[in-house]
Amino acid sequence: MQFHRTASPRAMPPSRPRLRPALLLLAALASPPALAQDDAATTVIATASPAGVYHATGRTLCRLLEAPCEARTSDGSAANLEAVRAGEVTVALAQSDLQHYAVTGTQGFADVGPDPTLRAVMSLHGEPFTLVVRRDSGIDGFADLAGHAVNVGNPGSGQRGTMMTLLEAWGWTLDAFRPAYELPADQQSLELCHGNIDAMVYTVGHPNPSIEQAVRLCDARLVDVTGPAVDRLLAETPFLARATIPAGLYGDDQPAVDTFGVRATLVASADTDPDAVYALVAAVFDDLEAFKSRHPAYSDLTPERMITEGLSAPLHEGAKRYYREQGWLADAPVDDAAETGEPDEPDEPPDAPQEPNEPSADLD
C-alpha cells in the first residue's frame, strides 16, 4: 500500500428575546463546568478543514450564539468525536456514519470501544459523497479509479471514513490506487490541478469552494458514484441514503450527479452542561431562517429533519429540554443514561413539528 503524507505538496505526490441564548450560556458557564477546557468561558465547536462547510457551520453557530465561542479547525469527524469523548470541546460536528460507529464502537472506533456518553444535539445539512476527477483522466465512475492516483482523505476525516466504508463494499483496499494519497481537504484541489492526483473524494455539503476551485481552474468534473456495491451498502446501512448533487452548481454544463451521502450532525458529551447545549440549540431554532440563509447547503433544513435524521446517539438533555418546550418530542424522562452511562433510545418526534417563531433580531 502506498501512502503520501502531506507535510508539504513537494513531499507528496413561544417567542423569546433574541439575547436569551447568550444569557443562558453565560449563566451555565458561571457554574463549575462539566468539561475540562482551556477556557471555561468559551464554547468550543470542533469543525474540520477551513475549506469545508463544517468550519463555516461552526462560525455561523458562534455568530448566532452571541457569546464567547470558538469554531476550532480539526482533522475532521473522527478526530472531533475523539475530542468530545476526551472532554476537549463543548460540541462538535461529525458525519452521521461516524457518529454511529462511535456509539457502537465499530469500524474506526473498534479499538476504543463504544462511547456510552456520546449525545446527539441536532442533525444539519446533507453531505453527498463527491468524486471529482481530472477531465483527461478517463475516469467516468468509481470503478474506473483502480490504478489511478486518488486522494482518499487524511486520517481522522469524515471523507476518509466514508471512503473506507465504500471500499469495503466494493471489495477493494487502498492498494487498488497507484498511489493512495492522504491530503487534507484544503490541499486536494490544488494537487488535482497540478496533475499530482487524478481524482479526489469529498463528503461535503454543496456548493463547496474547494470543488468549485477544481472545476474552474483545472477543468475537473463531478462523476456519479453508483452501482451494485453502492446499492448493497445503502440496503445494509440505515444512516446512508441516496443523494443527488443538483445540476448547474459548478457551471452551466455540470449535470446532476447521482451518489449517496450522510448528514452532518452536532454532538456533545453527556457531561456537557445542559444549559450550554440548550443555549446553542435555542440560538439555532429561535432564528432558524437566519441560520439557513448562511449557506445554500442548509436550504432544506426543517425542525423535523434536524431532530431525527442521522442521529444514532441519544439526544442530549439540553437539546431534549428545548425540543419538549416546542412540542417536538413526546414527554419523556430527562436523559437517565447520563447517570447510568448506558445509551437510551431517542424520543419519538411528532408527525410534523411546527416551524419556530420568527427571529426577533438580525444576525448582523
Short mmCIF file of C-alpha atoms in Angstrom, two decimals:
data_model
loop_
_atom_site.label_atom_id
_atom_site.label_comp_id
_atom_site.label_asym_id
_atom_site.label_seq_id
_atom_site.Cartn_x
_atom_site.Cartn_y
_atom_site.Cartn_z
CA MET A 1 0.00 0.00 0.00
CA GLN A 2 1.42 3.37 -0.95
CA PHE A 3 0.74 6.50 1.08
CA HIS A 4 1.97 10.01 0.55
CA ARG A 5 1.88 12.19 3.64
CA THR A 6 1.22 15.86 3.35
CA ALA A 7 3.94 17.71 5.24
CA SER A 8 4.23 19.78 2.04
CA PRO A 9 3.00 19.47 -1.57
CA ARG A 10 6.60 18.77 -2.65
CA ALA A 11 6.88 15.79 -0.29
CA MET A 12 3.71 14.17 -1.57
CA PRO A 13 2.90 13.12 -4.86
CA PRO A 14 -43.09 30.84 22.15
CA SER A 15 -41.10 33.85 21.12
CA ARG A 16 -38.02 34.52 23.13
CA PRO A 17 -36.00 37.73 23.35
CA ARG A 18 -33.05 37.40 20.96
CA LEU A 19 -30.48 37.67 23.76
CA ARG A 20 -31.79 34.69 25.66
CA PRO A 21 -29.32 32.10 24.27
CA ALA A 22 -26.34 34.23 25.22
CA LEU A 23 -27.68 34.88 28.72
CA LEU A 24 -28.43 31.19 29.20
CA LEU A 25 -24.95 30.23 28.13
CA LEU A 26 -23.28 32.77 30.39
CA ALA A 27 -25.36 31.53 33.33
CA ALA A 28 -24.35 27.95 32.56
CA LEU A 29 -20.69 28.85 32.33
CA ALA A 30 -20.79 30.75 35.61
CA SER A 31 -21.21 27.45 37.43
CA PRO A 32 -18.47 24.77 37.57
CA PRO A 33 -18.05 23.37 34.04
CA ALA A 34 -18.66 19.70 33.36
CA LEU A 35 -15.94 19.67 30.71
CA ALA A 36 -12.26 20.31 31.23
CA GLN A 37 -11.44 23.05 28.72
CA ASP A 38 -8.62 25.55 28.35
CA ASP A 39 -11.09 28.40 28.64
CA ALA A 40 -14.29 27.50 30.50
CA ALA A 41 -15.88 30.82 29.45
CA THR A 42 -15.75 29.88 25.75
CA THR A 43 -17.94 27.46 23.83
CA VAL A 44 -15.59 25.44 21.62
CA ILE A 45 -17.08 23.89 18.47
CA ALA A 46 -14.85 21.36 16.71
CA THR A 47 -15.27 21.70 12.94
CA ALA A 48 -12.86 20.42 10.23
CA SER A 49 -10.84 21.92 7.39
CA PRO A 50 -11.18 25.70 6.89
CA ALA A 51 -12.22 24.94 3.28
CA GLY A 52 -15.31 22.93 4.19
CA VAL A 53 -18.90 23.55 5.24
CA TYR A 54 -18.20 22.27 8.77
CA HIS A 55 -15.99 25.23 9.58
CA ALA A 56 -18.49 27.63 8.02
CA THR A 57 -21.20 25.97 10.13
CA GLY A 58 -19.16 26.34 13.31
CA ARG A 59 -18.61 30.03 12.61
CA THR A 60 -22.31 30.51 11.92
CA LEU A 61 -23.23 28.80 15.21
CA CYS A 62 -20.81 31.07 17.07
CA ARG A 63 -22.28 34.14 15.38
CA LEU A 64 -25.81 33.12 16.36
CA LEU A 65 -24.82 32.38 19.93
CA GLU A 66 -23.60 35.93 20.58
CA ALA A 67 -21.39 34.75 23.44
CA PRO A 68 -17.71 33.74 23.69
CA CYS A 69 -17.34 31.00 21.12
CA GLU A 70 -14.59 29.43 19.01
CA ALA A 71 -15.05 27.48 15.78
CA ARG A 72 -11.96 25.29 16.01
CA THR A 73 -10.47 23.62 12.94
CA SER A 74 -9.62 19.92 13.19
CA ASP A 75 -8.75 16.82 11.19
CA GLY A 76 -12.45 16.04 10.79
CA SER A 77 -15.28 13.90 12.13
CA ALA A 78 -13.31 11.06 13.71
CA ALA A 79 -10.96 13.48 15.43
CA ASN A 80 -13.94 15.53 16.63
CA LEU A 81 -15.63 12.50 18.16
CA GLU A 82 -12.42 11.64 19.97
CA ALA A 83 -12.21 15.23 21.26
CA VAL A 84 -15.80 15.04 22.57
CA ARG A 85 -15.04 11.77 24.33
CA ALA A 86 -11.92 13.29 25.91
CA GLY A 87 -13.81 16.39 27.08
CA GLU A 88 -11.67 18.73 24.98
CA VAL A 89 -14.52 20.60 23.26
CA THR A 90 -18.06 21.68 24.13
CA VAL A 91 -19.72 20.35 20.97
CA ALA A 92 -18.50 19.01 17.64
CA LEU A 93 -19.62 18.40 14.09
CA ALA A 94 -19.49 14.83 12.81
CA GLN A 95 -20.83 12.81 9.93
CA SER A 96 -23.82 10.62 10.76
CA ASP A 97 -21.96 7.43 9.80
CA LEU A 98 -19.05 8.17 12.11
CA GLN A 99 -21.46 9.11 14.90
CA HIS A 100 -22.97 5.63 14.54
CA TYR A 101 -19.54 3.98 14.61
CA ALA A 102 -18.56 5.92 17.74
CA VAL A 103 -21.76 4.91 19.55
CA THR A 104 -21.40 1.25 18.61
CA GLY A 105 -17.60 1.01 18.83
CA THR A 106 -17.25 -0.31 15.29
CA GLN A 107 -15.13 0.46 12.22
CA GLY A 108 -12.50 3.07 13.15
CA PHE A 109 -13.68 3.09 16.79
CA ALA A 110 -13.33 -0.66 17.35
CA ASP A 111 -10.09 -0.28 19.32
CA VAL A 112 -11.52 2.24 21.82
CA GLY A 113 -14.95 0.62 22.03
CA PRO A 114 -18.43 2.19 22.25
CA ASP A 115 -18.77 5.70 23.65
CA PRO A 116 -21.71 5.46 26.11
CA THR A 117 -21.51 9.20 26.88
CA LEU A 118 -21.91 10.44 23.31
CA ARG A 119 -25.07 12.51 22.83
CA ALA A 120 -26.74 13.93 19.73
CA VAL A 121 -27.71 17.60 19.66
CA MET A 122 -29.16 18.03 16.16
CA SER A 123 -28.85 16.99 12.54
CA LEU A 124 -27.75 19.52 9.95
CA HIS A 125 -27.16 19.55 6.19
CA GLY A 126 -26.82 16.60 3.84
CA GLU A 127 -23.33 15.64 2.68
CA PRO A 128 -23.11 13.76 -0.63
CA PHE A 129 -20.05 11.60 -1.20
CA THR A 130 -18.48 13.50 -4.08
CA LEU A 131 -16.00 12.16 -6.64
CA VAL A 132 -14.10 14.85 -8.57
CA VAL A 133 -11.78 13.82 -11.41
CA ARG A 134 -9.49 15.40 -13.97
CA ARG A 135 -11.31 15.60 -17.29
CA ASP A 136 -8.37 13.93 -19.05
CA SER A 137 -8.15 11.03 -16.55
CA GLY A 138 -10.52 8.66 -18.34
CA ILE A 139 -12.45 8.17 -15.09
CA ASP A 140 -16.22 8.01 -15.62
CA GLY A 141 -17.24 6.30 -12.37
CA PHE A 142 -15.93 4.78 -9.16
CA ALA A 143 -15.00 1.51 -10.88
CA ASP A 144 -12.51 3.39 -13.08
CA LEU A 145 -10.43 4.59 -10.10
CA ALA A 146 -8.34 1.41 -9.94
CA GLY A 147 -4.74 2.08 -10.90
CA HIS A 148 -5.10 5.87 -10.60
CA ALA A 149 -3.62 8.34 -8.12
CA VAL A 150 -6.51 9.08 -5.73
CA ASN A 151 -6.74 11.26 -2.64
CA VAL A 152 -8.65 9.28 -0.01
CA GLY A 153 -8.55 11.99 2.68
CA ASN A 154 -6.44 12.50 5.77
CA PRO A 155 -6.77 10.05 8.69
CA GLY A 156 -9.47 11.27 11.06
CA SER A 157 -11.53 12.96 8.35
CA GLY A 158 -15.10 12.08 7.50
CA GLN A 159 -14.30 11.65 3.83
CA ARG A 160 -11.64 9.07 4.72
CA GLY A 161 -14.15 7.15 6.87
CA THR A 162 -16.81 7.11 4.16
CA MET A 163 -14.24 6.15 1.54
CA MET A 164 -13.10 3.16 3.61
CA THR A 165 -16.72 2.03 4.04
CA LEU A 166 -17.29 2.24 0.30
CA LEU A 167 -14.04 0.40 -0.48
CA GLU A 168 -15.12 -2.45 1.81
CA ALA A 169 -18.47 -2.68 0.00
CA TRP A 170 -16.62 -2.65 -3.33
CA GLY A 171 -14.25 -5.39 -2.18
CA TRP A 172 -11.22 -3.16 -2.64
CA THR A 173 -8.41 -1.94 -0.41
CA LEU A 174 -6.26 1.16 -0.73
CA ASP A 175 -3.82 -0.98 -2.74
CA ALA A 176 -6.21 -0.53 -5.68
CA PHE A 177 -4.87 3.01 -6.14
CA ARG A 178 -1.46 3.94 -7.55
CA PRO A 179 -0.93 5.58 -5.17
CA ALA A 180 -3.38 6.48 -2.40
CA TYR A 181 -2.82 9.99 -1.04
CA GLU A 182 -3.76 11.33 2.40
CA LEU A 183 -4.22 15.01 1.63
CA PRO A 184 -6.49 17.13 3.83
CA ALA A 185 -9.45 18.74 2.12
CA ASP A 186 -7.90 22.19 1.79
CA GLN A 187 -4.97 20.84 -0.29
CA GLN A 188 -6.55 18.34 -2.64
CA SER A 189 -7.94 20.70 -5.31
CA LEU A 190 -4.56 22.31 -5.88
CA GLU A 191 -2.87 18.93 -6.27
CA LEU A 192 -5.57 17.84 -8.71
CA CYS A 193 -4.88 20.95 -10.77
CA HIS A 194 -1.12 20.28 -10.66
CA GLY A 195 -1.69 16.77 -12.00
CA ASN A 196 -0.33 15.06 -8.89
CA ILE A 197 -3.62 13.22 -8.38
CA ASP A 198 -6.23 12.06 -10.88
CA ALA A 199 -9.19 12.07 -8.52
CA MET A 200 -10.30 13.25 -5.10
CA VAL A 201 -13.24 12.38 -2.87
CA TYR A 202 -15.05 14.74 -0.54
CA THR A 203 -18.05 14.11 1.73
CA VAL A 204 -19.37 17.65 1.92
CA GLY A 205 -22.32 20.00 1.55
CA HIS A 206 -22.71 21.81 -1.76
CA PRO A 207 -21.75 24.15 -3.26
CA ASN A 208 -18.22 23.89 -1.91
CA PRO A 209 -15.41 26.36 -2.70
CA SER A 210 -12.72 23.67 -2.90
CA ILE A 211 -14.66 21.75 -5.54
CA GLU A 212 -15.55 24.98 -7.34
CA GLN A 213 -11.83 25.79 -7.49
CA ALA A 214 -11.01 22.41 -9.05
CA VAL A 215 -13.75 22.75 -11.67
CA ARG A 216 -12.92 26.36 -12.53
CA LEU A 217 -9.13 26.24 -12.52
CA CYS A 218 -8.32 22.81 -13.91
CA ASP A 219 -11.41 21.73 -15.83
CA ALA A 220 -12.29 18.99 -13.35
CA ARG A 221 -15.71 17.36 -13.33
CA LEU A 222 -18.00 15.52 -10.93
CA VAL A 223 -18.95 11.91 -11.75
CA ASP A 224 -21.63 9.53 -10.47
CA VAL A 225 -20.94 7.09 -7.63
CA THR A 226 -23.44 4.31 -8.30
CA GLY A 227 -23.55 0.58 -8.92
CA PRO A 228 -24.38 -2.74 -7.21
CA ALA A 229 -21.85 -2.17 -4.41
CA VAL A 230 -23.48 1.16 -3.56
CA ASP A 231 -26.93 -0.46 -3.70
CA ARG A 232 -25.82 -3.14 -1.21
CA LEU A 233 -24.22 -0.56 1.05
CA LEU A 234 -27.38 1.54 1.20
CA ALA A 235 -29.56 -1.51 1.85
CA GLU A 236 -27.38 -2.51 4.82
CA THR A 237 -26.68 0.93 6.28
CA PRO A 238 -29.61 2.98 7.62
CA PHE A 239 -27.57 6.16 8.21
CA LEU A 240 -26.65 6.38 4.49
CA ALA A 241 -29.06 7.45 1.75
CA ARG A 242 -29.11 8.20 -1.96
CA ALA A 243 -28.20 11.77 -2.81
CA THR A 244 -28.15 14.00 -5.86
CA ILE A 245 -25.89 16.97 -6.41
CA PRO A 246 -28.06 19.42 -8.37
CA ALA A 247 -27.12 20.40 -11.90
CA GLY A 248 -25.51 23.75 -12.52
CA LEU A 249 -23.88 24.28 -9.13
CA TYR A 250 -20.42 24.21 -10.72
CA GLY A 251 -21.07 25.67 -14.15
CA ASP A 252 -23.82 25.61 -16.74
CA ASP A 253 -22.58 22.34 -18.25
CA GLN A 254 -22.48 20.41 -14.96
CA PRO A 255 -25.22 17.74 -14.99
CA ALA A 256 -26.98 16.38 -11.93
CA VAL A 257 -24.75 13.83 -10.18
CA ASP A 258 -26.12 10.67 -8.60
CA THR A 259 -24.35 9.42 -5.49
CA PHE A 260 -25.05 8.63 -1.82
CA GLY A 261 -24.39 10.52 1.36
CA VAL A 262 -24.58 11.15 5.06
CA ARG A 263 -25.78 14.04 7.19
CA ALA A 264 -23.73 16.44 9.22
CA THR A 265 -24.63 16.21 12.91
CA LEU A 266 -23.84 18.19 16.04
CA VAL A 267 -22.81 16.10 19.06
CA ALA A 268 -21.72 16.59 22.66
CA SER A 269 -20.83 14.55 25.70
CA ALA A 270 -23.46 13.66 28.30
CA ASP A 271 -21.15 15.54 30.69
CA THR A 272 -21.54 18.81 28.78
CA ASP A 273 -23.60 21.33 30.78
CA PRO A 274 -27.27 21.02 29.70
CA ASP A 275 -27.77 24.79 29.91
CA ALA A 276 -24.88 25.36 27.49
CA VAL A 277 -26.35 22.89 24.99
CA TYR A 278 -29.83 24.35 25.45
CA ALA A 279 -28.46 27.83 24.71
CA LEU A 280 -26.85 26.67 21.48
CA VAL A 281 -29.97 24.81 20.34
CA ALA A 282 -32.15 27.83 21.14
CA ALA A 283 -29.79 30.10 19.20
CA VAL A 284 -30.32 27.97 16.08
CA PHE A 285 -34.07 27.29 16.25
CA ASP A 286 -35.13 30.70 17.55
CA ASP A 287 -33.52 32.13 14.41
CA LEU A 288 -33.69 29.19 12.01
CA GLU A 289 -34.32 31.23 8.87
CA ALA A 290 -31.28 33.36 9.63
CA PHE A 291 -29.21 30.21 10.11
CA LYS A 292 -30.47 28.73 6.82
CA SER A 293 -29.57 31.91 4.95
CA ARG A 294 -25.89 31.47 5.77
CA HIS A 295 -25.19 28.66 3.28
CA PRO A 296 -27.10 27.01 0.39
CA ALA A 297 -26.48 23.58 1.95
CA TYR A 298 -28.90 24.49 4.76
CA SER A 299 -31.82 25.31 2.45
CA ASP A 300 -33.80 22.11 3.07
CA LEU A 301 -33.49 22.08 6.86
CA THR A 302 -36.67 21.74 8.93
CA PRO A 303 -37.12 21.05 12.65
CA GLU A 304 -38.49 17.59 11.88
CA ARG A 305 -35.39 16.59 9.91
CA MET A 306 -32.99 18.24 12.35
CA ILE A 307 -34.19 16.29 15.39
CA THR A 308 -34.37 12.86 13.74
CA GLU A 309 -32.20 12.24 10.67
CA GLY A 310 -28.78 10.68 11.13
CA LEU A 311 -28.88 10.67 14.93
CA SER A 312 -27.65 7.34 16.31
CA ALA A 313 -26.74 8.63 19.78
CA PRO A 314 -29.42 9.54 22.35
CA LEU A 315 -30.41 13.19 22.47
CA HIS A 316 -28.53 15.39 24.92
CA GLU A 317 -30.51 16.51 27.96
CA GLY A 318 -30.18 20.18 26.99
CA ALA A 319 -31.44 19.53 23.47
CA LYS A 320 -34.33 17.41 24.77
CA ARG A 321 -35.44 20.23 27.02
CA TYR A 322 -35.73 22.69 24.14
CA TYR A 323 -37.47 20.20 21.83
CA ARG A 324 -40.03 19.33 24.52
CA GLU A 325 -40.77 23.01 25.10
CA GLN A 326 -41.56 23.34 21.40
CA GLY A 327 -43.81 20.26 21.46
CA TRP A 328 -41.49 18.40 19.08
CA LEU A 329 -40.90 15.42 21.39
CA ALA A 330 -43.29 13.22 23.30
CA ASP A 331 -42.96 13.71 27.06
CA ALA A 332 -40.15 11.52 28.36
CA PRO A 333 -37.80 11.40 31.34
CA VAL A 334 -34.70 13.54 31.18
CA ASP A 335 -31.65 11.61 29.93
CA ASP A 336 -31.40 8.82 32.51
CA ALA A 337 -28.45 7.40 30.56
CA ALA A 338 -26.36 10.35 31.69
CA GLU A 339 -26.34 8.79 35.15
CA THR A 340 -26.11 5.13 34.17
CA GLY A 341 -23.65 5.56 31.31
CA GLU A 342 -25.86 3.45 29.05
CA PRO A 343 -27.29 4.92 25.83
CA ASP A 344 -31.06 5.33 25.82
CA GLU A 345 -33.41 5.29 22.89
CA PRO A 346 -34.11 8.59 21.11
CA ASP A 347 -37.52 10.10 21.81
CA GLU A 348 -40.17 9.73 19.14
CA PRO A 349 -40.83 13.02 17.31
CA PRO A 350 -44.32 14.22 16.44
CA ASP A 351 -45.60 13.78 12.90
CA ALA A 352 -45.00 17.38 11.89
CA PRO A 353 -43.25 19.84 14.20
CA GLN A 354 -44.26 23.43 13.69
CA GLU A 355 -41.79 25.95 12.37
CA PRO A 356 -40.03 28.02 15.06
CA ASN A 357 -41.13 31.55 15.84
CA GLU A 358 -39.96 34.41 13.68
CA PRO A 359 -36.50 35.75 14.62
CA SER A 360 -36.64 38.87 16.72
CA ALA A 361 -33.29 40.35 15.73
CA ASP A 362 -30.96 40.49 12.77
CA LEU A 363 -27.75 38.46 12.73
CA ASP A 364 -25.50 41.25 11.61
#
